[in-house]
Coordinates of C-alpha atoms in Angstrom, one line a residue:
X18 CA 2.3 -36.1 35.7
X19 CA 5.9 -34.6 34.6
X20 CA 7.0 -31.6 34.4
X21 CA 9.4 -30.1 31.5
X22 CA 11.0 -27.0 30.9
X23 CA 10.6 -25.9 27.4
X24 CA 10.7 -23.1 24.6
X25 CA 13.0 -20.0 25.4
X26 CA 14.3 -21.1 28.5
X27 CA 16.0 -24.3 26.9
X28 CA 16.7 -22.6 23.9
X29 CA 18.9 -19.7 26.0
X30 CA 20.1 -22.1 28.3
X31 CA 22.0 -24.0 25.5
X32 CA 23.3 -20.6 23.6
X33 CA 24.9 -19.8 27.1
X34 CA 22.7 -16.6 27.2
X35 CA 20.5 -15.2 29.8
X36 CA 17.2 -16.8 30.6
X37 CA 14.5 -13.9 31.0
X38 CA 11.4 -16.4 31.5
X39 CA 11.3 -19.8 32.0
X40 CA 7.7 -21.7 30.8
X41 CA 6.9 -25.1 31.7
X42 CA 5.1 -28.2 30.2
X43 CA 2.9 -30.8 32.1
X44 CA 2.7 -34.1 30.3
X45 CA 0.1 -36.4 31.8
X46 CA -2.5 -33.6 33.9
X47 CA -5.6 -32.0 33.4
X48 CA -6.9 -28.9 34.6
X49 CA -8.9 -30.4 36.9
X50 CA -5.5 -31.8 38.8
X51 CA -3.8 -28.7 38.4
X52 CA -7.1 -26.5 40.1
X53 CA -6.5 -29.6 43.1
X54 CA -3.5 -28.7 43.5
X55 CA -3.5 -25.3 43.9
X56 CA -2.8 -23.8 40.8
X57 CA -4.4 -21.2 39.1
X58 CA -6.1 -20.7 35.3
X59 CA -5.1 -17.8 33.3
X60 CA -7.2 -17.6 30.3
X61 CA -10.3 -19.7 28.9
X62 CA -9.2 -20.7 25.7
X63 CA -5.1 -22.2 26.7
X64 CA -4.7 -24.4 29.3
X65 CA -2.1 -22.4 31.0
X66 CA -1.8 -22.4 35.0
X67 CA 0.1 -20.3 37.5
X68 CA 2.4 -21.7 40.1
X69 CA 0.8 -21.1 43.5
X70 CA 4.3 -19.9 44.6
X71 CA 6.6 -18.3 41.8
X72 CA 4.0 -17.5 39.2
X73 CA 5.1 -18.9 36.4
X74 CA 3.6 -20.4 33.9
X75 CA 2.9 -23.6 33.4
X76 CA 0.6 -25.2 30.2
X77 CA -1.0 -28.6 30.0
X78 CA 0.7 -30.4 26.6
X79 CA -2.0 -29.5 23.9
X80 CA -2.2 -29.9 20.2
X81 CA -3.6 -27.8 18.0
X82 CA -6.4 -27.7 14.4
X83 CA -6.8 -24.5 12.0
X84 CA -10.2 -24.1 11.4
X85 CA -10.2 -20.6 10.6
X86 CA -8.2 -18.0 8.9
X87 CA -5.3 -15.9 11.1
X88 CA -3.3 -16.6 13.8
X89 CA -6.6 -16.8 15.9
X90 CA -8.3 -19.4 13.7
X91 CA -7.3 -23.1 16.4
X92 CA -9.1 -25.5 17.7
X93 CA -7.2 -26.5 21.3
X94 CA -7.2 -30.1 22.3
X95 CA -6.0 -31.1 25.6
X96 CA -5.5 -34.9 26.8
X97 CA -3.5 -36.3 29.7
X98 CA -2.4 -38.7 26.8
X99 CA -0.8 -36.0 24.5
X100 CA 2.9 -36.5 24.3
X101 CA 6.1 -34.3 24.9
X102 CA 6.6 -35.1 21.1
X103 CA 3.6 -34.2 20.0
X104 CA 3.3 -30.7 21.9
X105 CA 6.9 -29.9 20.9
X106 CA 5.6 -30.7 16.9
X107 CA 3.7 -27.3 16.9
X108 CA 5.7 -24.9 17.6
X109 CA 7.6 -22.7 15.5
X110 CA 11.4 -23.4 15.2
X111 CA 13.3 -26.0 16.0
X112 CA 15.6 -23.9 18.4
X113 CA 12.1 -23.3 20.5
X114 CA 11.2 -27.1 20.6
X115 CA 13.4 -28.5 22.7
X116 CA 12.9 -29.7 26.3
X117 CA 14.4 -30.3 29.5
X118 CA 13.1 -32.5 32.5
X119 CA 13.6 -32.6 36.2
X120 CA 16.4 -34.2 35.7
X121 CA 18.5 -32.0 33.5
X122 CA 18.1 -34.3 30.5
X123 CA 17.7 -32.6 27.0
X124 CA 14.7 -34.1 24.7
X125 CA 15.2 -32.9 21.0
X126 CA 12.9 -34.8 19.0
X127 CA 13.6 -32.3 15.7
X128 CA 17.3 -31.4 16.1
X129 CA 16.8 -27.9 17.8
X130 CA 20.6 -27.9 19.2
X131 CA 21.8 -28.9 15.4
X132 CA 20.3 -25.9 14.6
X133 CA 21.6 -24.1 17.1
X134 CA 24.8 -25.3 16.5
X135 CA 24.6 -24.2 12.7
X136 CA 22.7 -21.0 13.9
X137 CA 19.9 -21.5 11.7
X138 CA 15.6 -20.4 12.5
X139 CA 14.0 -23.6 10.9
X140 CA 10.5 -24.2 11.1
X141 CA 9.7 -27.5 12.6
X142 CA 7.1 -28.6 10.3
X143 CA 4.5 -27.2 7.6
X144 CA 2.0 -27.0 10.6
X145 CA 4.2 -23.5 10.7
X146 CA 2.2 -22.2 7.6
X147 CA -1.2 -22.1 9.8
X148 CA -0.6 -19.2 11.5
X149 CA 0.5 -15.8 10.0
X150 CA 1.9 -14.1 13.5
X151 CA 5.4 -16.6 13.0
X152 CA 6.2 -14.6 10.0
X153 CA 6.7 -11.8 12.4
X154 CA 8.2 -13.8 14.8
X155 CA 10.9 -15.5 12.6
X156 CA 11.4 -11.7 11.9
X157 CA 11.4 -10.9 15.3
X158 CA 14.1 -13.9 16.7
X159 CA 15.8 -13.2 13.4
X160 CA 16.8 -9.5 14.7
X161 CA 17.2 -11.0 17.9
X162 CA 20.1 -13.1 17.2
X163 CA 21.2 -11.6 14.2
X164 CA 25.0 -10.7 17.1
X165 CA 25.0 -14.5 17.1
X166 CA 24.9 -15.0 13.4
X167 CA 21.5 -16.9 13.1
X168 CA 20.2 -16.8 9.7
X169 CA 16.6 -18.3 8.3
X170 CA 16.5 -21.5 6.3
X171 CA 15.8 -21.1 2.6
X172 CA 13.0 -23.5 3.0
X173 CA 10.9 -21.4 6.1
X174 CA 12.0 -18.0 4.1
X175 CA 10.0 -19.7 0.7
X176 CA 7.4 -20.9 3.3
X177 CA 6.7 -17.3 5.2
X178 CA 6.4 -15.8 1.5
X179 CA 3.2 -17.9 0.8
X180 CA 2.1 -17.1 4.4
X181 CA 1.5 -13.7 3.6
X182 CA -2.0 -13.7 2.6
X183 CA -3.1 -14.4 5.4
X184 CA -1.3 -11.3 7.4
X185 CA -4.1 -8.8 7.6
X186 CA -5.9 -11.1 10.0
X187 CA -3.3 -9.7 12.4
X188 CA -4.5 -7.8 15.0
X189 CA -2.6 -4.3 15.5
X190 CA -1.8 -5.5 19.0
X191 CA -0.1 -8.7 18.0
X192 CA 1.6 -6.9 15.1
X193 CA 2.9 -4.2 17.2
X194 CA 3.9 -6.6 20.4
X195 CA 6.3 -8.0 17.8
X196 CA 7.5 -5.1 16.1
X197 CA 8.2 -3.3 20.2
X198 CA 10.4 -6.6 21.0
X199 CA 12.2 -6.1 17.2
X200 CA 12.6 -2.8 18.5
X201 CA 14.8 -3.5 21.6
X202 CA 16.7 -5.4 20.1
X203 CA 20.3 -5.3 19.2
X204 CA 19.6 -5.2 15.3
X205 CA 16.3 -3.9 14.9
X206 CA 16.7 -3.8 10.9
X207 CA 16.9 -6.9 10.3
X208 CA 13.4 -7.2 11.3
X209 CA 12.1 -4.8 8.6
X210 CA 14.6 -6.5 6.2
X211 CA 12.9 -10.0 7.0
X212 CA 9.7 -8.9 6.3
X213 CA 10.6 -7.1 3.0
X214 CA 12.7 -10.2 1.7
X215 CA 9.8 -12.2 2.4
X216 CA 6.7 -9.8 1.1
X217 CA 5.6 -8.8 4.3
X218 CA 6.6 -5.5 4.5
X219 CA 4.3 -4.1 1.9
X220 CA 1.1 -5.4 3.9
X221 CA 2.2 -4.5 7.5
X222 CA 4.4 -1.7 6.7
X223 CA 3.4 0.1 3.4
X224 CA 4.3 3.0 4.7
X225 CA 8.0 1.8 5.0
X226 CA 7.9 -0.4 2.1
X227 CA 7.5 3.1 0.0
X228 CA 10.4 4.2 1.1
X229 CA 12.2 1.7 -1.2
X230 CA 11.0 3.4 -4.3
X231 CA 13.0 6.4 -4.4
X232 CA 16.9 5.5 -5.8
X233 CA 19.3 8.1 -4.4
X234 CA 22.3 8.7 -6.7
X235 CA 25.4 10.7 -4.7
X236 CA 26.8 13.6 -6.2
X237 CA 29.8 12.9 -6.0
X238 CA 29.7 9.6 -6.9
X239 CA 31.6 8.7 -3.6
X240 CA 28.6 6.7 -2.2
X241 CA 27.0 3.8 -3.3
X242 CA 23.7 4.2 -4.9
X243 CA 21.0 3.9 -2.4
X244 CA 17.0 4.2 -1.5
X245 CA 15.4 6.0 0.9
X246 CA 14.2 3.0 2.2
X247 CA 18.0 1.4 1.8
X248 CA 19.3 4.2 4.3
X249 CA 16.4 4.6 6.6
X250 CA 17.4 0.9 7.8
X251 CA 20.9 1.3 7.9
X252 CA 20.5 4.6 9.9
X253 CA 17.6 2.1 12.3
X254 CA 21.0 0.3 12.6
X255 CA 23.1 2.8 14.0
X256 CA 20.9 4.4 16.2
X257 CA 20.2 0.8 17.7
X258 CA 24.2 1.4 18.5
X259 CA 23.6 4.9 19.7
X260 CA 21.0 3.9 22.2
X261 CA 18.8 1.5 23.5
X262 CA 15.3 3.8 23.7
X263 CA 12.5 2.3 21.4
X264 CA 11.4 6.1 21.2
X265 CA 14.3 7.1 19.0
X266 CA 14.4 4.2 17.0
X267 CA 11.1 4.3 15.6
X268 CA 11.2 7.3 15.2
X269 CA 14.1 6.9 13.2
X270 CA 12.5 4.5 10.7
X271 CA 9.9 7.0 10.3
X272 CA 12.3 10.0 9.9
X273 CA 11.7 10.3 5.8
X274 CA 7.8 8.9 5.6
X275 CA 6.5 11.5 3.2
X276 CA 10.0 11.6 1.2
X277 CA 8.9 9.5 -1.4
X278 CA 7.8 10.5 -4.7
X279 CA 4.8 8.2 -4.1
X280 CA 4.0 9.1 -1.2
X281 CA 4.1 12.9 -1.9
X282 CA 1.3 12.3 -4.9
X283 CA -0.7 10.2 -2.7
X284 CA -1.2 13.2 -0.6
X285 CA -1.0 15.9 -3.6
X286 CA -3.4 19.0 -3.1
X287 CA -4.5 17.5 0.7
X288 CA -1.9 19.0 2.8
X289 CA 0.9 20.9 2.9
X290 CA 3.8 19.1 2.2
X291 CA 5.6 19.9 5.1
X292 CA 3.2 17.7 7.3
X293 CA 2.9 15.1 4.7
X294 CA 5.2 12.7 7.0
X295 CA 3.6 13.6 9.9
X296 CA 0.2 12.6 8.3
X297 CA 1.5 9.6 7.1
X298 CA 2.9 8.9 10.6
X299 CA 0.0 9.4 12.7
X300 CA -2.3 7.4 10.5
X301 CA 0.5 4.6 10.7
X302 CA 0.3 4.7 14.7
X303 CA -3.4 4.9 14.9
X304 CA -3.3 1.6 12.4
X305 CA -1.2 -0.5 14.7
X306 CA -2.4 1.7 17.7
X307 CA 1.5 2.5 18.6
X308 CA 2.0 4.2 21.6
X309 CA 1.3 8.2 21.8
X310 CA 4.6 8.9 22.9
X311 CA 6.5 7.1 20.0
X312 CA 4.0 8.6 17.7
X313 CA 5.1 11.9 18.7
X314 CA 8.4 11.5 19.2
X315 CA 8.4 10.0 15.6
X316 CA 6.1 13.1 14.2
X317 CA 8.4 15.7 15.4
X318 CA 11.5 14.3 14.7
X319 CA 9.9 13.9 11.0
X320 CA 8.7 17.8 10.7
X321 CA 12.2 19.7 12.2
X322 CA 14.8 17.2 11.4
X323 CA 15.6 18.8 8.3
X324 CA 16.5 22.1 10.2
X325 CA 19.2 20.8 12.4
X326 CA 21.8 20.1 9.9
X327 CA 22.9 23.8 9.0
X328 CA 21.7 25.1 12.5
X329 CA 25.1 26.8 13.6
X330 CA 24.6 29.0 9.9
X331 CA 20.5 30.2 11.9
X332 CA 20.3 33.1 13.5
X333 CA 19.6 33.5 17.2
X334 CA 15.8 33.9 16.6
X335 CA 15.9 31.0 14.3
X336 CA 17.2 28.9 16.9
X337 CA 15.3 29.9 20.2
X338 CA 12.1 29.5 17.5
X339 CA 13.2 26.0 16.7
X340 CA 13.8 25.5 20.6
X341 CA 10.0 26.6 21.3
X342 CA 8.5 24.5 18.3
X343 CA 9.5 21.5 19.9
X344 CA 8.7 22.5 23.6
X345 CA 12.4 22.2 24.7
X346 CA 11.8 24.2 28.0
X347 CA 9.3 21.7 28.8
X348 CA 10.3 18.3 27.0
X349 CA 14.1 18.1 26.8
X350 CA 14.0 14.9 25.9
X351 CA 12.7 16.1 22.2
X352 CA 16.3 17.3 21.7
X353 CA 18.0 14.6 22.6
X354 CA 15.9 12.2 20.8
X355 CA 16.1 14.5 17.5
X356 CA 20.0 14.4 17.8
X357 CA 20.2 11.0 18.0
X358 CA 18.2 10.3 15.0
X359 CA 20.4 12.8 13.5
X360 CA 23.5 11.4 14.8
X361 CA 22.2 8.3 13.4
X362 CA 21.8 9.6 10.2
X363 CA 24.8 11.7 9.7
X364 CA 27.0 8.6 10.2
X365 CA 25.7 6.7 7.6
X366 CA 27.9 8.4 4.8
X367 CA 31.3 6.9 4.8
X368 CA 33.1 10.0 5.1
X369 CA 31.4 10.9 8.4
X370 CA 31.6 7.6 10.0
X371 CA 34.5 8.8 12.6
X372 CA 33.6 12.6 12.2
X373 CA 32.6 14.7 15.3
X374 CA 28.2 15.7 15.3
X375 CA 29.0 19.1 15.2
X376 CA 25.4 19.9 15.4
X377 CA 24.7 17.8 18.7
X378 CA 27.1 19.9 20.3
X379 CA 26.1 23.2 19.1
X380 CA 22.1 22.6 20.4
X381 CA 23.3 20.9 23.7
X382 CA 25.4 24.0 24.4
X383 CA 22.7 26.5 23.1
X384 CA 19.8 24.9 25.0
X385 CA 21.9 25.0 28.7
X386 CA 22.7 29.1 28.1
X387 CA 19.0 29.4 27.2
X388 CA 16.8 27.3 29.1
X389 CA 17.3 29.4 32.6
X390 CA 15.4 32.9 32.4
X391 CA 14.1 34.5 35.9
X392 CA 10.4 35.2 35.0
X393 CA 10.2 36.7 38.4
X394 CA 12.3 39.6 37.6
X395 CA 10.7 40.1 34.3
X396 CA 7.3 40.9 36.0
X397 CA 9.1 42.9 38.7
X398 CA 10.0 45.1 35.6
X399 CA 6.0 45.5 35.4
X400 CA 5.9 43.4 31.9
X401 CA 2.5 41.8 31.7
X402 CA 0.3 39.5 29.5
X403 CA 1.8 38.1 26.1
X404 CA 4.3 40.7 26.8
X405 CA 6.1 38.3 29.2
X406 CA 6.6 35.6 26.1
X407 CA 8.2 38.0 24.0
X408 CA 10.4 39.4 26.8
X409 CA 11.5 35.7 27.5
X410 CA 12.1 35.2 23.9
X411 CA 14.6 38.5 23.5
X412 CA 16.4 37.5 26.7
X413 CA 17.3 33.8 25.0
X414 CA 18.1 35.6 21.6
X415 CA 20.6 37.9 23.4
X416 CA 22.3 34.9 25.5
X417 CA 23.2 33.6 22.0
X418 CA 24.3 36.4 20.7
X419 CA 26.6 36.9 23.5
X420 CA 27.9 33.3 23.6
X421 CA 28.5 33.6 20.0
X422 CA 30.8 36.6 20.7
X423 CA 32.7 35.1 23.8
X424 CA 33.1 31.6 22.5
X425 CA 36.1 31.9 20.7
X426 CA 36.4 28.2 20.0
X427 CA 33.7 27.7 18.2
X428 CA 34.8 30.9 15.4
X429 CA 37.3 28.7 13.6
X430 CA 34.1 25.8 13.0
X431 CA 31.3 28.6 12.2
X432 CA 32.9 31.9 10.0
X433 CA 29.8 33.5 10.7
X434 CA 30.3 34.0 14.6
X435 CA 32.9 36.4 13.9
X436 CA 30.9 38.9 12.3
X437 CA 28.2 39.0 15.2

C-alpha cells in the first residue's frame, strides 16, 4: 500500500501557489483494508475514503469505461494492481496528473511540469473526449490561471469543439458548480470566452451567446466597433477588478439579457419589454437552478440599471422612487451592487477609463441624507394608515431638495442644482 499526493495539490505546489486542498491516492489497497483501518467511505459509486483524523480525502487508484452518454455514463474498476500510471492516464490535463510520494519525489509520467513550465492546459489523452463536464473545466482552470498566462493547446481546444454534443447531459448542478468557481476567479471572462471559442456557449449559455448578435457602432467613431455580447464580457472583466462578490458579477453578465434584437422578437407581444431581461433572467436561473439571491441581484440590476446614468438630471421624487423600487431602506446592498455593475460598465469606454463615477457618488450621498426618517414622530403628529408612507416619502423628497440647495460643490457638476 503507498500513498501519493496528487491532482491540485501537486499541481499548485509546483506553480508556487497556495494549496487549498490536498487529495491523495492509494496504490496497492482495497476498500476492505481501508474500512480495517479505520477509514471511512464517502459515496457508493468512487472508492474514496476519509482520513480517520484530518478528513481528507483519500481514493483507491481506479480506472475508468464509458458506457453511457454524459459525464455520468463510467464504469469504475478498482484493483490493488492498478498502477500510479494508469490512474494518472484519466484525468484531464497534464498539469493535474502529476504525483508526489512520501518521500517528496515528483512522478510525471505525461510531462505535467513541461506544461507547466510552458503554461499550457493539455489534455492527457483522447480518454478526455468521454466526458463533456472537462469542457467546462478546461474553461474553468483556463479563467483560473489566465494572471499566470496559461493558454489551451490547439489540439484540446479542436478536441472540446467535438465534445459538445454531448453537453446537455450536464446536469444544472455540475454546470453551475463550474460556472460559481469561474466566477471567483480572477478573470471570470475568460470562462465565457472558452466556451464560445469552442461552441459551448450557445448550448449552456444561449442566453449569453445572443448577446453576440447585436454589433454596436460608436457615434463618434472614437470606439472600436463592438457587440453586446463583446462588452458584456469586458465589463465581467472589470467588475472582477472592482470586487470579489459572485453576486455582482453575474449579475453583470446578465445586465443587457433582453438587449438583443433577437431576443426582443423572441419575446414580441408576451411581455413588456421592460421585463424582457428579467424574463429571460429568471428562466436562465431556474435552468441551471442558480441561486435566488444572484437571480435577484442579477434581475434588478437588469430592470433599473438604465436609470442610474442621468440620475443627478431626476428630480427628488424620481430618486427617492428609484430608492423604494429597489428596497434600499431594507437591502442596501441593492445599491451598491447596481453601482458596481455600473462602475463596471462606465469604465469600459476608453475615455472614461480614469474618469471619476460621478453617479456612485451622487446615490451613496443621496441614500445616507435619506435613509434616517423618525417614524415615531410622524405618528405623534396623529398621521395614520398609508398616510404614514406618503408622509415618509415627502420628508426624503425635502432632504434632497435641501441638500441640493446647501451643497454648493456639487452646482458646478449638475447646472440644474442651482435653479432648485
Amino acid at each position: 500500500m503507498k500513498k501519493y499526493l496528487v491532482g491540485g495539490a501537486v499541481r499548485d505546489f509546483l506553480l508556487k501557489i497556495p494549496i487549498k486542498e490536498r487529495d491523495w491516492l492509494i496504490i496497492g489497497s482495497s476498500p476492505k483494508e481501508m474500512l480495517d483501518i479505520g477509514y471511512q467511505q464517502v459515496g457508493k459509486e468512487f472508492p474514496v475514503f476519509l482520513h480517520p483524523q484530518n478528513h481528507e480525502e483519500y481514493a483507491l487508484a481506479r480506472t475508468e469505461k464509458k458506457h453511457g452518454r454524459g459525464y455520468a455514463g463510467f464504469i469504475c474498476q478498482t484493483s490493488p494492481k492498478i498502477t500510479l500510471e494508469e490512474d494518472l492516464y484519466r484525468r484531464d490535463l497534464t498539469i493535474n496528473a502529476i504525483a508526489r510520494d512520501e518521500q517528496g519525489n515528483i512522478i510525471d509520467p505525461y510531462n505535467g511540469q513541461k506544461d507547466i513550465k510552458l503554461r499550457i492546459l493539455r489534455h492527457v489523452s483522447n480518454l478526455f473526449q468521454e466526458d463533456p463536464l472537462r469542457i467546462l473545466r478546461v474553461a474553468r482552470f483556463a479563467a483560473q490561471f489566465a494572471h499566470l498566462n496559461f493558454r489551451i493547446a490547439p489540439e484540446t481546444l479542436n478536441l472540446m469543439k467535438k465534445m459538445i454534443y454531448e453537453l446537455p447531459s450536464l446536469s444544472p448542478e455540475r454546470i453551475w458548480i463550474e460556472t460559481k468557481k469561474s466566477l471567483s476567479t480572477k478573470n471570470p471572462q475568460i470562462y465565457f470566452t472558452v466556451l464560445k471559442n469552442c461552441g459551448a456557449l450557445k448550448i449552456v449559455f444561449p442566453e449569453i451567446q445572443d448577446l453576440f448578435n447585436n454589433k454596436i457602432v460608436s457615434p463618434n467613431n472614437n470606439e472600436p466597433e463592438n457587440n453586446i455580447g463583446v462588452i458584456a464580457l469586458s465589463t465581467l472583466k472589470i467588475a472582477a477588478n472592482l470586487t470579489n462578490n459572485i453576486a455582482v458579477r453575474f449579475a453583470t453578465i446578465c445586465k443587457d439579457l433582453g438587449e438583443n434584437k433577437e431576443q426582443i422578437k423572441g419575446y414580441k407581444n408576451k411581455i413588456h419589454k421592460e421585463t424582457i431581461g428579467t424574463k429571460i433572467i429568471d428562466n436562465l436561473c431556474k435552468r441551471l437552478k442558480i441561486p435566488n439571491f444572484l437571480c435577484n441581484t442579477a434581475k434588478i440590476i437588469n430592470k433599473y440599471h438604465k436609470q442610474i446614468d442621468d440620475i443627478h438630471l431626476e428630480t427628488p421624487d424620481k430618486i427617492i422612487k428609484l430608492f423604494d423600487e429597489i428596497d434600499v431602506w431594507r437591502h442596501p446592498e441593492r445599491l451598491e451592487h447596481m453601482l458596481l455593475a455600473k462602475e463596471a460598465n462606465f469604465r469600459t469606454s476608453n475615455k472614461f477609463k480614469n474618469q471619476p463615477y460621478l453617479s456612485k457618488k451622487f446615490l451613496y450621498q443621496a441614500y445616507s441624507i435619506t435613509r434616517h426618517i423618525n417614524v415615531s414622530e410622524i405618528i405623534k403628529k396623529g398621521i395614520k394608515g398609508k398616510e404614514i408612507k406618503k408622509e415618509i416619502f415627502n420628508q426624503r423628497q425635502k432632504k434632497i431638495f435641501k441638500w441640493k440647495k446647501l451643497n454648493n460643490k456639487y452646482k458646478h457638476l449638475y447646472p440644474q442644482f442651482k435653479n432648485n
